[in-house]
Amino acid sequence: MENTVENAVQFLKDGKFIILADNESRENEGDLVAFGDRITPEVVYKMLNLANSLMCVPINSKIANRLGFEVMVKNSTDPNGTPFMVTTDATHEAAGVTTGVSAYDRAATIKLIADPTSKPEQFNHPGHIQPLITQDKGIRVRKGHTEATVDLTYIAGAEPVTVIIEVLNQDGKMALTRISRKGTNSDDHS
């Protein structure tokens, strides 16, 4: 299958995940990406096992404001400007979440974040899901996976919530873009 935006969007709409390569002049990495409104415990588990790093959930500012999610630090010194927010879990009452760490609990929290009717009181802080807030103008303002993945939701007509996880090599180092492009085929795993 040819690697096109259209094919990537269709994979995501089908509830699968893709690898999104970063620009070699930026972080030079590949992230596994899924749509939050289509996430399942099985996909969460596969993504965690394949990438072996921190799972994050990019959301737009409208969702962050509606749910009362706050930035982790006011003045970030992160050289890439990664917009970390305070971690969260869905409450047991809202989504059946117990400890928050299982693939089932993470998927339930992500799906609730993507639910346009969810409310702030349905979430606990801190938790096991790491939200990231996008710049409102997307990749036109910030050329990161956070913005690129949420921009893909707009193309697909999906809720502006995604799941991303940077790919690590088996030695624990970051998988560079040229390696991650050929190293993990999500079609083999999702």
JSON list of C-alpha atoms in Angstrom, two decimals:
[
{"chain": "A", "resi": 1, "resn": "MET", "atom": "CA", "xyz": [0.00, 0.00, 0.00]},
{"chain": "A", "resi": 2, "resn": "GLU", "atom": "CA", "xyz": [1.29, 3.44, -0.93]},
{"chain": "A", "resi": 3, "resn": "ASN", "atom": "CA", "xyz": [2.09, 5.83, 1.94]},
{"chain": "A", "resi": 4, "resn": "THR", "atom": "CA", "xyz": [-0.31, 8.73, 1.36]},
{"chain": "A", "resi": 5, "resn": "VAL", "atom": "CA", "xyz": [-2.22, 11.03, 3.69]},
{"chain": "A", "resi": 6, "resn": "GLU", "atom": "CA", "xyz": [-5.45, 9.52, 2.38]},
{"chain": "A", "resi": 7, "resn": "ASN", "atom": "CA", "xyz": [-4.33, 5.96, 3.18]},
{"chain": "A", "resi": 8, "resn": "ALA", "atom": "CA", "xyz": [-3.08, 7.02, 6.61]},
{"chain": "A", "resi": 9, "resn": "VAL", "atom": "CA", "xyz": [-6.39, 8.72, 7.39]},
{"chain": "A", "resi": 10, "resn": "GLN", "atom": "CA", "xyz": [-8.30, 5.61, 6.30]},
{"chain": "A", "resi": 11, "resn": "PHE", "atom": "CA", "xyz": [-6.16, 3.39, 8.55]},
{"chain": "A", "resi": 12, "resn": "LEU", "atom": "CA", "xyz": [-6.86, 5.72, 11.46]},
{"chain": "A", "resi": 13, "resn": "LYS", "atom": "CA", "xyz": [-10.59, 5.87, 10.71]},
{"chain": "A", "resi": 14, "resn": "ASP", "atom": "CA", "xyz": [-10.59, 2.06, 10.69]},
{"chain": "A", "resi": 15, "resn": "GLY", "atom": "CA", "xyz": [-9.30, 2.04, 14.28]},
{"chain": "A", "resi": 16, "resn": "LYS", "atom": "CA", "xyz": [-5.74, 1.05, 13.35]},
{"chain": "A", "resi": 17, "resn": "PHE", "atom": "CA", "xyz": [-2.54, 2.93, 14.04]},
{"chain": "A", "resi": 18, "resn": "ILE", "atom": "CA", "xyz": [0.11, 4.37, 11.76]},
{"chain": "A", "resi": 19, "resn": "ILE", "atom": "CA", "xyz": [3.70, 5.50, 12.05]},
{"chain": "A", "resi": 20, "resn": "LEU", "atom": "CA", "xyz": [4.13, 9.24, 11.57]},
{"chain": "A", "resi": 21, "resn": "ALA", "atom": "CA", "xyz": [7.72, 10.24, 10.81]},
{"chain": "A", "resi": 22, "resn": "ASP", "atom": "CA", "xyz": [9.06, 13.54, 12.08]},
{"chain": "A", "resi": 23, "resn": "ASN", "atom": "CA", "xyz": [11.22, 15.92, 10.10]},
{"chain": "A", "resi": 24, "resn": "GLU", "atom": "CA", "xyz": [14.89, 14.90, 10.28]},
{"chain": "A", "resi": 25, "resn": "SER", "atom": "CA", "xyz": [15.82, 18.47, 11.27]},
{"chain": "A", "resi": 26, "resn": "ARG", "atom": "CA", "xyz": [13.50, 18.38, 14.31]},
{"chain": "A", "resi": 27, "resn": "GLU", "atom": "CA", "xyz": [13.20, 15.38, 16.64]},
{"chain": "A", "resi": 28, "resn": "ASN", "atom": "CA", "xyz": [13.92, 12.92, 13.80]},
{"chain": "A", "resi": 29, "resn": "GLU", "atom": "CA", "xyz": [11.68, 10.20, 15.24]},
{"chain": "A", "resi": 30, "resn": "GLY", "atom": "CA", "xyz": [8.66, 8.10, 14.43]},
{"chain": "A", "resi": 31, "resn": "ASP", "atom": "CA", "xyz": [5.51, 8.01, 16.52]},
{"chain": "A", "resi": 32, "resn": "LEU", "atom": "CA", "xyz": [2.77, 5.41, 16.51]},
{"chain": "A", "resi": 33, "resn": "VAL", "atom": "CA", "xyz": [-0.53, 7.27, 16.11]},
{"chain": "A", "resi": 34, "resn": "ALA", "atom": "CA", "xyz": [-4.19, 6.31, 16.62]},
{"chain": "A", "resi": 35, "resn": "PHE", "atom": "CA", "xyz": [-7.43, 8.27, 16.80]},
{"chain": "A", "resi": 36, "resn": "GLY", "atom": "CA", "xyz": [-8.72, 8.66, 20.35]},
{"chain": "A", "resi": 37, "resn": "ASP", "atom": "CA", "xyz": [-12.38, 8.20, 19.48]},
{"chain": "A", "resi": 38, "resn": "ARG", "atom": "CA", "xyz": [-11.59, 4.83, 17.91]},
{"chain": "A", "resi": 39, "resn": "ILE", "atom": "CA", "xyz": [-9.09, 3.52, 20.46]},
{"chain": "A", "resi": 40, "resn": "THR", "atom": "CA", "xyz": [-9.48, 0.05, 21.97]},
{"chain": "A", "resi": 41, "resn": "PRO", "atom": "CA", "xyz": [-7.65, -1.71, 24.80]},
{"chain": "A", "resi": 42, "resn": "GLU", "atom": "CA", "xyz": [-6.08, -4.01, 22.20]},
{"chain": "A", "resi": 43, "resn": "VAL", "atom": "CA", "xyz": [-4.64, -1.09, 20.23]},
{"chain": "A", "resi": 44, "resn": "VAL", "atom": "CA", "xyz": [-3.37, 0.59, 23.42]},
{"chain": "A", "resi": 45, "resn": "TYR", "atom": "CA", "xyz": [-1.64, -2.65, 24.41]},
{"chain": "A", "resi": 46, "resn": "LYS", "atom": "CA", "xyz": [-0.07, -3.15, 20.97]},
{"chain": "A", "resi": 47, "resn": "MET", "atom": "CA", "xyz": [1.15, 0.44, 20.79]},
{"chain": "A", "resi": 48, "resn": "LEU", "atom": "CA", "xyz": [2.73, 0.25, 24.25]},
{"chain": "A", "resi": 49, "resn": "ASN", "atom": "CA", "xyz": [4.45, -3.04, 23.46]},
{"chain": "A", "resi": 50, "resn": "LEU", "atom": "CA", "xyz": [5.75, -1.99, 20.06]},
{"chain": "A", "resi": 51, "resn": "ALA", "atom": "CA", "xyz": [6.99, 1.47, 21.01]},
{"chain": "A", "resi": 52, "resn": "ASN", "atom": "CA", "xyz": [8.02, 0.96, 24.65]},
{"chain": "A", "resi": 53, "resn": "SER", "atom": "CA", "xyz": [7.80, 4.63, 25.63]},
{"chain": "A", "resi": 54, "resn": "LEU", "atom": "CA", "xyz": [5.46, 7.30, 27.03]},
{"chain": "A", "resi": 55, "resn": "MET", "atom": "CA", "xyz": [1.94, 7.29, 25.63]},
{"chain": "A", "resi": 56, "resn": "CYS", "atom": "CA", "xyz": [0.49, 10.79, 25.20]},
{"chain": "A", "resi": 57, "resn": "VAL", "atom": "CA", "xyz": [-2.91, 12.09, 24.13]},
{"chain": "A", "resi": 58, "resn": "PRO", "atom": "CA", "xyz": [-2.91, 15.27, 22.02]},
{"chain": "A", "resi": 59, "resn": "ILE", "atom": "CA", "xyz": [-6.12, 17.31, 22.27]},
{"chain": "A", "resi": 60, "resn": "ASN", "atom": "CA", "xyz": [-7.18, 20.70, 21.02]},
{"chain": "A", "resi": 61, "resn": "SER", "atom": "CA", "xyz": [-7.65, 23.73, 23.30]},
{"chain": "A", "resi": 62, "resn": "LYS", "atom": "CA", "xyz": [-11.44, 23.52, 23.09]},
{"chain": "A", "resi": 63, "resn": "ILE", "atom": "CA", "xyz": [-11.42, 20.06, 24.69]},
{"chain": "A", "resi": 64, "resn": "ALA", "atom": "CA", "xyz": [-8.74, 21.05, 27.22]},
{"chain": "A", "resi": 65, "resn": "ASN", "atom": "CA", "xyz": [-10.81, 24.05, 28.29]},
{"chain": "A", "resi": 66, "resn": "ARG", "atom": "CA", "xyz": [-14.10, 22.13, 28.41]},
{"chain": "A", "resi": 67, "resn": "LEU", "atom": "CA", "xyz": [-12.56, 19.43, 30.62]},
{"chain": "A", "resi": 68, "resn": "GLY", "atom": "CA", "xyz": [-10.59, 21.86, 32.80]},
{"chain": "A", "resi": 69, "resn": "PHE", "atom": "CA", "xyz": [-7.25, 20.26, 31.91]},
{"chain": "A", "resi": 70, "resn": "GLU", "atom": "CA", "xyz": [-4.34, 22.49, 32.91]},
{"chain": "A", "resi": 71, "resn": "VAL", "atom": "CA", "xyz": [-0.79, 22.79, 31.61]},
{"chain": "A", "resi": 72, "resn": "MET", "atom": "CA", "xyz": [1.78, 20.95, 33.72]},
{"chain": "A", "resi": 73, "resn": "VAL", "atom": "CA", "xyz": [4.09, 23.98, 34.03]},
{"chain": "A", "resi": 74, "resn": "LYS", "atom": "CA", "xyz": [3.46, 27.62, 33.14]},
{"chain": "A", "resi": 75, "resn": "ASN", "atom": "CA", "xyz": [6.94, 28.33, 31.77]},
{"chain": "A", "resi": 76, "resn": "SER", "atom": "CA", "xyz": [8.26, 25.22, 30.07]},
{"chain": "A", "resi": 77, "resn": "THR", "atom": "CA", "xyz": [11.97, 24.99, 29.37]},
{"chain": "A", "resi": 78, "resn": "ASP", "atom": "CA", "xyz": [11.50, 22.03, 27.01]},
{"chain": "A", "resi": 79, "resn": "PRO", "atom": "CA", "xyz": [13.53, 22.86, 23.86]},
{"chain": "A", "resi": 80, "resn": "ASN", "atom": "CA", "xyz": [10.79, 21.40, 21.62]},
{"chain": "A", "resi": 81, "resn": "GLY", "atom": "CA", "xyz": [8.01, 23.17, 23.48]},
{"chain": "A", "resi": 82, "resn": "THR", "atom": "CA", "xyz": [6.13, 19.93, 24.18]},
{"chain": "A", "resi": 83, "resn": "PRO", "atom": "CA", "xyz": [2.83, 21.13, 25.70]},
{"chain": "A", "resi": 84, "resn": "PHE", "atom": "CA", "xyz": [2.41, 18.66, 28.59]},
{"chain": "A", "resi": 85, "resn": "MET", "atom": "CA", "xyz": [-0.73, 18.93, 30.68]},
{"chain": "A", "resi": 86, "resn": "VAL", "atom": "CA", "xyz": [-1.47, 17.48, 34.12]},
{"chain": "A", "resi": 87, "resn": "THR", "atom": "CA", "xyz": [-1.99, 13.72, 33.82]},
{"chain": "A", "resi": 88, "resn": "THR", "atom": "CA", "xyz": [-5.47, 12.26, 34.17]},
{"chain": "A", "resi": 89, "resn": "ASP", "atom": "CA", "xyz": [-7.60, 9.14, 34.54]},
{"chain": "A", "resi": 90, "resn": "ALA", "atom": "CA", "xyz": [-11.32, 8.77, 34.01]},
{"chain": "A", "resi": 91, "resn": "THR", "atom": "CA", "xyz": [-13.21, 8.14, 37.24]},
{"chain": "A", "resi": 92, "resn": "HIS", "atom": "CA", "xyz": [-14.52, 4.70, 38.11]},
{"chain": "A", "resi": 93, "resn": "GLU", "atom": "CA", "xyz": [-18.06, 6.10, 38.09]},
{"chain": "A", "resi": 94, "resn": "ALA", "atom": "CA", "xyz": [-17.71, 7.59, 34.59]},
{"chain": "A", "resi": 95, "resn": "ALA", "atom": "CA", "xyz": [-15.82, 4.83, 32.80]},
{"chain": "A", "resi": 96, "resn": "GLY", "atom": "CA", "xyz": [-15.14, 1.91, 35.14]},
{"chain": "A", "resi": 97, "resn": "VAL", "atom": "CA", "xyz": [-11.47, 2.84, 35.54]},
{"chain": "A", "resi": 98, "resn": "THR", "atom": "CA", "xyz": [-9.74, 1.15, 38.49]},
{"chain": "A", "resi": 99, "resn": "THR", "atom": "CA", "xyz": [-6.00, 1.83, 38.86]},
{"chain": "A", "resi": 100, "resn": "GLY", "atom": "CA", "xyz": [-5.74, 3.65, 35.53]},
{"chain": "A", "resi": 101, "resn": "VAL", "atom": "CA", "xyz": [-2.68, 1.77, 34.31]},
{"chain": "A", "resi": 102, "resn": "SER", "atom": "CA", "xyz": [-4.18, -1.17, 32.39]},
{"chain": "A", "resi": 103, "resn": "ALA", "atom": "CA", "xyz": [-4.76, -1.00, 28.66]},
{"chain": "A", "resi": 104, "resn": "TYR", "atom": "CA", "xyz": [-8.49, -1.19, 29.41]},
{"chain": "A", "resi": 105, "resn": "ASP", "atom": "CA", "xyz": [-8.34, 1.75, 31.83]},
{"chain": "A", "resi": 106, "resn": "ARG", "atom": "CA", "xyz": [-6.20, 3.82, 29.47]},
{"chain": "A", "resi": 107, "resn": "ALA", "atom": "CA", "xyz": [-8.52, 3.16, 26.53]},
{"chain": "A", "resi": 108, "resn": "ALA", "atom": "CA", "xyz": [-11.55, 4.06, 28.68]},
{"chain": "A", "resi": 109, "resn": "THR", "atom": "CA", "xyz": [-9.93, 7.35, 29.74]},
{"chain": "A", "resi": 110, "resn": "ILE", "atom": "CA", "xyz": [-8.93, 8.22, 26.17]},
{"chain": "A", "resi": 111, "resn": "LYS", "atom": "CA", "xyz": [-12.42, 7.43, 24.84]},
{"chain": "A", "resi": 112, "resn": "LEU", "atom": "CA", "xyz": [-13.96, 9.61, 27.55]},
{"chain": "A", "resi": 113, "resn": "ILE", "atom": "CA", "xyz": [-11.63, 12.50, 26.67]},
{"chain": "A", "resi": 114, "resn": "ALA", "atom": "CA", "xyz": [-12.80, 12.09, 23.05]},
{"chain": "A", "resi": 115, "resn": "ASP", "atom": "CA", "xyz": [-16.48, 12.00, 24.07]},
{"chain": "A", "resi": 116, "resn": "PRO", "atom": "CA", "xyz": [-17.94, 15.46, 23.30]},
{"chain": "A", "resi": 117, "resn": "THR", "atom": "CA", "xyz": [-20.37, 15.11, 26.24]},
{"chain": "A", "resi": 118, "resn": "SER", "atom": "CA", "xyz": [-17.71, 14.36, 28.89]},
{"chain": "A", "resi": 119, "resn": "LYS", "atom": "CA", "xyz": [-17.33, 16.73, 31.84]},
{"chain": "A", "resi": 120, "resn": "PRO", "atom": "CA", "xyz": [-14.46, 17.79, 34.15]},
{"chain": "A", "resi": 121, "resn": "GLU", "atom": "CA", "xyz": [-15.87, 15.90, 37.15]},
{"chain": "A", "resi": 122, "resn": "GLN", "atom": "CA", "xyz": [-15.48, 12.63, 35.22]},
{"chain": "A", "resi": 123, "resn": "PHE", "atom": "CA", "xyz": [-11.68, 12.83, 35.52]},
{"chain": "A", "resi": 124, "resn": "ASN", "atom": "CA", "xyz": [-9.15, 12.45, 38.34]},
{"chain": "A", "resi": 125, "resn": "HIS", "atom": "CA", "xyz": [-5.78, 14.24, 38.43]},
{"chain": "A", "resi": 126, "resn": "PRO", "atom": "CA", "xyz": [-3.03, 13.09, 38.42]},
{"chain": "A", "resi": 127, "resn": "GLY", "atom": "CA", "xyz": [-3.45, 9.91, 36.45]},
{"chain": "A", "resi": 128, "resn": "HIS", "atom": "CA", "xyz": [-1.90, 7.63, 33.85]},
{"chain": "A", "resi": 129, "resn": "ILE", "atom": "CA", "xyz": [-2.86, 9.47, 30.65]},
{"chain": "A", "resi": 130, "resn": "GLN", "atom": "CA", "xyz": [-0.58, 12.31, 29.54]},
{"chain": "A", "resi": 131, "resn": "PRO", "atom": "CA", "xyz": [-2.59, 14.93, 27.61]},
{"chain": "A", "resi": 132, "resn": "LEU", "atom": "CA", "xyz": [-0.82, 17.38, 25.31]},
{"chain": "A", "resi": 133, "resn": "ILE", "atom": "CA", "xyz": [-2.52, 20.58, 24.13]},
{"chain": "A", "resi": 134, "resn": "THR", "atom": "CA", "xyz": [-2.13, 21.58, 20.49]},
{"chain": "A", "resi": 135, "resn": "GLN", "atom": "CA", "xyz": [-1.52, 25.01, 19.10]},
{"chain": "A", "resi": 136, "resn": "ASP", "atom": "CA", "xyz": [-4.81, 26.28, 17.68]},
{"chain": "A", "resi": 137, "resn": "LYS", "atom": "CA", "xyz": [-3.41, 26.71, 14.16]},
{"chain": "A", "resi": 138, "resn": "GLY", "atom": "CA", "xyz": [-1.83, 23.26, 14.13]},
{"chain": "A", "resi": 139, "resn": "ILE", "atom": "CA", "xyz": [1.28, 22.53, 12.12]},
{"chain": "A", "resi": 140, "resn": "ARG", "atom": "CA", "xyz": [1.19, 26.00, 10.60]},
{"chain": "A", "resi": 141, "resn": "VAL", "atom": "CA", "xyz": [2.40, 27.24, 14.01]},
{"chain": "A", "resi": 142, "resn": "ARG", "atom": "CA", "xyz": [4.20, 24.24, 15.54]},
{"chain": "A", "resi": 143, "resn": "LYS", "atom": "CA", "xyz": [5.60, 21.40, 13.46]},
{"chain": "A", "resi": 144, "resn": "GLY", "atom": "CA", "xyz": [5.29, 18.58, 15.99]},
{"chain": "A", "resi": 145, "resn": "HIS", "atom": "CA", "xyz": [3.51, 15.24, 16.22]},
{"chain": "A", "resi": 146, "resn": "THR", "atom": "CA", "xyz": [1.04, 16.82, 18.67]},
{"chain": "A", "resi": 147, "resn": "GLU", "atom": "CA", "xyz": [-0.30, 19.23, 16.07]},
{"chain": "A", "resi": 148, "resn": "ALA", "atom": "CA", "xyz": [0.14, 16.95, 13.05]},
{"chain": "A", "resi": 149, "resn": "THR", "atom": "CA", "xyz": [-1.94, 14.16, 14.55]},
{"chain": "A", "resi": 150, "resn": "VAL", "atom": "CA", "xyz": [-4.80, 16.41, 15.62]},
{"chain": "A", "resi": 151, "resn": "ASP", "atom": "CA", "xyz": [-4.73, 18.02, 12.16]},
{"chain": "A", "resi": 152, "resn": "LEU", "atom": "CA", "xyz": [-5.28, 14.49, 10.77]},
{"chain": "A", "resi": 153, "resn": "THR", "atom": "CA", "xyz": [-8.49, 14.23, 12.84]},
{"chain": "A", "resi": 154, "resn": "TYR", "atom": "CA", "xyz": [-9.81, 17.36, 11.15]},
{"chain": "A", "resi": 155, "resn": "ILE", "atom": "CA", "xyz": [-9.12, 15.83, 7.73]},
{"chain": "A", "resi": 156, "resn": "ALA", "atom": "CA", "xyz": [-10.90, 12.62, 8.81]},
{"chain": "A", "resi": 157, "resn": "GLY", "atom": "CA", "xyz": [-13.86, 14.27, 10.51]},
{"chain": "A", "resi": 158, "resn": "ALA", "atom": "CA", "xyz": [-12.92, 12.58, 13.80]},
{"chain": "A", "resi": 159, "resn": "GLU", "atom": "CA", "xyz": [-12.87, 14.01, 17.32]},
{"chain": "A", "resi": 160, "resn": "PRO", "atom": "CA", "xyz": [-9.67, 16.08, 17.81]},
{"chain": "A", "resi": 161, "resn": "VAL", "atom": "CA", "xyz": [-8.08, 13.58, 20.20]},
{"chain": "A", "resi": 162, "resn": "THR", "atom": "CA", "xyz": [-5.22, 11.28, 19.23]},
{"chain": "A", "resi": 163, "resn": "VAL", "atom": "CA", "xyz": [-2.91, 8.79, 20.89]},
{"chain": "A", "resi": 164, "resn": "ILE", "atom": "CA", "xyz": [0.81, 9.03, 20.19]},
{"chain": "A", "resi": 165, "resn": "ILE", "atom": "CA", "xyz": [3.84, 7.14, 21.42]},
{"chain": "A", "resi": 166, "resn": "GLU", "atom": "CA", "xyz": [7.44, 7.63, 20.33]},
{"chain": "A", "resi": 167, "resn": "VAL", "atom": "CA", "xyz": [9.12, 4.49, 19.02]},
{"chain": "A", "resi": 168, "resn": "LEU", "atom": "CA", "xyz": [12.17, 3.18, 20.84]},
{"chain": "A", "resi": 169, "resn": "ASN", "atom": "CA", "xyz": [14.71, 0.76, 19.40]},
{"chain": "A", "resi": 170, "resn": "GLN", "atom": "CA", "xyz": [15.33, -2.53, 21.17]},
{"chain": "A", "resi": 171, "resn": "ASP", "atom": "CA", "xyz": [18.43, -1.00, 22.78]},
{"chain": "A", "resi": 172, "resn": "GLY", "atom": "CA", "xyz": [16.21, 1.63, 24.43]},
{"chain": "A", "resi": 173, "resn": "LYS", "atom": "CA", "xyz": [17.36, 4.54, 22.26]},
{"chain": "A", "resi": 174, "resn": "MET", "atom": "CA", "xyz": [15.03, 6.64, 20.13]},
{"chain": "A", "resi": 175, "resn": "ALA", "atom": "CA", "xyz": [14.23, 5.09, 16.76]},
{"chain": "A", "resi": 176, "resn": "LEU", "atom": "CA", "xyz": [15.32, 7.67, 14.24]},
{"chain": "A", "resi": 177, "resn": "THR", "atom": "CA", "xyz": [12.96, 8.50, 11.39]},
{"chain": "A", "resi": 178, "resn": "ARG", "atom": "CA", "xyz": [14.91, 6.53, 8.79]},
{"chain": "A", "resi": 179, "resn": "ILE", "atom": "CA", "xyz": [14.82, 3.45, 11.07]},
{"chain": "A", "resi": 180, "resn": "SER", "atom": "CA", "xyz": [11.21, 3.73, 12.20]},
{"chain": "A", "resi": 181, "resn": "ARG", "atom": "CA", "xyz": [10.05, 4.13, 8.59]},
{"chain": "A", "resi": 182, "resn": "LYS", "atom": "CA", "xyz": [11.21, 0.60, 7.85]},
{"chain": "A", "resi": 183, "resn": "GLY", "atom": "CA", "xyz": [11.24, -0.98, 11.31]},
{"chain": "A", "resi": 184, "resn": "THR", "atom": "CA", "xyz": [7.59, -1.25, 12.37]},
{"chain": "A", "resi": 185, "resn": "ASN", "atom": "CA", "xyz": [4.70, -1.93, 10.04]},
{"chain": "A", "resi": 186, "resn": "SER", "atom": "CA", "xyz": [1.46, -1.23, 11.89]},
{"chain": "A", "resi": 187, "resn": "ASP", "atom": "CA", "xyz": [-0.43, -3.26, 9.28]},
{"chain": "A", "resi": 188, "resn": "ASP", "atom": "CA", "xyz": [1.36, -6.30, 10.70]},
{"chain": "A", "resi": 189, "resn": "HIS", "atom": "CA", "xyz": [0.19, -5.48, 14.22]},
{"chain": "A", "resi": 190, "resn": "SER", "atom": "CA", "xyz": [-3.17, -3.70, 14.21]}
]
